[in-house]
Amino acid sequence: MKNKIKQIAQLVYKSKYAVVMTGAGMSVESGIPPFRGTTGIWTKYGKPKLDSFSDFKKNPTKWWDDRRNLTIDKHIIELRESLTKAKPHDGHYSLARIEKARYIKSIITQNIDGLDLVAGSKNVIEIHGNRKRLRCLECNNRIDLEEYIPIYAPDPCEFCGGTVKFDTVLFGEPIPKDIMKSSRHEIDKSDLIIAVGTSATVRPASGLLWIAKSQGAKIIEVNIEKTKLTAISDYYIKSKAKSFFVNLEDELASNSNH
Ligand code: APR
């Protein structure tokens, strides 16, 4: 492992624009279960119907009532409980310092837990939104929440009267155009992608990894098990997210003293 970290640190050093993409595996060591894979919450409860956005649009008031009355899928309740308790782990803090030192230029996260921002990372694109935020479906106006669950359906947007929902991108919901544009912009600038803790199964987010590869970027995969991304990765590191970033920070710091 030490050798592999050394090699990765060299690649980061030599890169012009390194980008990190994280998935649910990045927050497992903060107590938030992943969706898929051996420890996945869907593996435990079964894969849900992936039509939550059409459910929402059909009847937003019922959608919110279900969340207030907990008449929702068990996995959503378990995810919500873990989200409210989650704190960044050492790997989130190491990543924030690696970004501050400019080795990594940006982080595209599929996670909605906001832990990268809490840990101090700055250039973070939350491609699936942030669970502690509301967003207007029409004008994209976003409102940060003090706590996780608004008890009643929020009022229509104060700017355009549009429908307001959690910022979290639901299945079947398009990723907001501004977010998709900035994500693609990062990918187009990247010559090195470090994909950590993602099964690389959900598009369009995971598709960005294949686009990066097709545009000549090197792909490094960090995961506890191989995925469909492994086949196109230049490096695969079998590692948990926390120890990977802690070791990478140490290696980059020791190199910079040479
Ligand atoms: N460290 C690194 N990787 C881990 C760890 C860990 N401690 N624990 C689990 N993993 C890996 C699993 O092996 C799996 O490949 O993290 C990956 C998690 O995959 P998913 O649960 O599919 O999460 P993700 O890829 O982020 O899913 C994308 O799908 O459910 C939707 O919107 C949701 O953003 C999510 C999207």
Coordinates of N, CA and C and ligand atoms in Angstrom, one line a residue, residues 23-25 28-29 34-36 39 42 110-111 128 171 197-202 222-225 227 239-241, ligand 1:
G23 N -18.0 9.1 -3.7 CA -19.4 8.5 -3.6 C -19.6 8.2 -2.1
A24 N -20.7 7.4 -1.9 CA -21.2 7.1 -0.6 C -20.1 6.4 0.3
G25 N -19.1 5.7 -0.4 CA -18.1 5.1 0.4 C -17.2 6.0 1.2
V28 N -18.9 6.4 4.7 CA -19.2 5.2 5.5 C -18.5 5.4 6.8
E29 N -17.3 5.8 6.9 CA -16.6 5.9 8.2 C -17.0 7.1 9.0
P34 N -23.5 3.0 2.8 CA -23.6 3.2 1.3 C -24.9 2.6 0.8
F35 N -25.2 2.7 -0.5 CA -26.4 2.2 -1.0 C -26.2 0.8 -1.5
R36 N -25.1 0.6 -2.2 CA -24.9 -0.7 -2.9 C -23.7 -1.4 -2.3
T39 N -22.1 -3.8 2.1 CA -22.6 -3.1 3.3 C -23.7 -2.1 2.9
W42 N -29.3 -0.7 0.5 CA -30.3 -1.3 -0.5 C -30.0 -2.8 -0.5
Q110 N -20.9 12.9 -4.9 CA -22.3 12.5 -5.1 C -23.1 12.4 -3.8
N111 N -22.4 12.7 -2.7 CA -23.0 12.6 -1.4 C -23.8 13.9 -1.1
H128 N -25.3 15.8 -6.5 CA -26.7 15.3 -6.1 C -27.3 16.1 -5.0
F171 N -34.3 10.4 -7.7 CA -34.3 9.6 -8.9 C -35.3 10.1 -9.9
G197 N -14.7 5.6 -3.3 CA -16.0 5.2 -2.7 C -17.2 5.3 -3.5
T198 N -17.1 5.0 -4.8 CA -18.3 5.1 -5.7 C -18.4 3.8 -6.5
S199 N -19.6 3.3 -6.6 CA -19.8 2.1 -7.4 C -19.8 2.5 -8.9
A200 N -19.8 3.8 -9.2 CA -19.7 4.3 -10.6 C -20.9 3.7 -11.4
T201 N -22.1 3.7 -10.8 CA -23.2 3.1 -11.5 C -24.3 4.1 -11.9
V202 N -24.3 5.3 -11.2 CA -25.4 6.2 -11.4 C -25.0 7.4 -12.3
V222 N -10.2 4.3 -5.8 CA -10.0 3.9 -4.4 C -11.3 3.3 -3.9
N223 N -11.3 2.0 -3.6 CA -12.5 1.4 -3.1 C -12.2 0.1 -2.4
I224 N -13.1 -0.4 -1.5 CA -12.9 -1.6 -0.8 C -13.1 -2.8 -1.6
E225 N -13.8 -2.6 -2.8 CA -14.0 -3.7 -3.7 C -14.0 -3.1 -5.1
T227 N -15.1 -2.3 -9.0 CA -16.4 -1.9 -9.6 C -16.2 -1.9 -11.1
S239 N -8.7 0.2 -0.6 CA -8.5 0.9 0.6 C -9.8 1.6 1.0
K240 N -9.9 1.8 2.3 CA -11.0 2.6 2.8 C -10.7 4.0 2.5
A241 N -11.7 4.9 2.4 CA -11.5 6.3 2.0 C -10.6 7.0 3.1
Ligands
APR1 N1 -14.1 3.3 1.7 C1 -14.1 3.3 0.3 N2 -15.1 2.8 -0.4 C2 -16.1 2.2 0.3 C3 -16.2 2.1 1.7 C4 -15.1 2.7 2.4 N3 -15.1 2.8 3.8 N4 -17.3 1.5 2.1 C5 -18.0 1.2 0.9 N5 -17.2 1.6 -0.1 C6 -17.6 1.5 -1.6 C7 -18.4 0.3 -2.0 O1 -17.6 -0.8 -2.3 C8 -19.2 0.9 -3.2 O2 -18.5 0.6 -4.4 O3 -18.3 2.6 -1.9 C9 -19.2 2.4 -3.0 C10 -20.6 2.9 -2.7 O4 -21.4 2.7 -3.8 P1 -22.9 3.2 -3.8 O5 -23.5 2.8 -2.5 O6 -23.5 2.8 -5.1 O7 -22.7 4.8 -3.7 P2 -22.5 5.8 -4.9 O8 -21.6 5.3 -5.9 O9 -22.1 7.1 -4.3 O10 -24.0 5.9 -5.5 C11 -24.3 7.0 -6.4 O11 -26.6 6.5 -6.2 O12 -28.1 5.9 -4.6 C12 -27.8 6.9 -5.4 O13 -27.9 9.2 -5.2 C13 -27.3 8.1 -4.6 O14 -25.4 9.5 -4.8 C14 -25.8 8.1 -4.8 C15 -25.6 7.5 -6.2

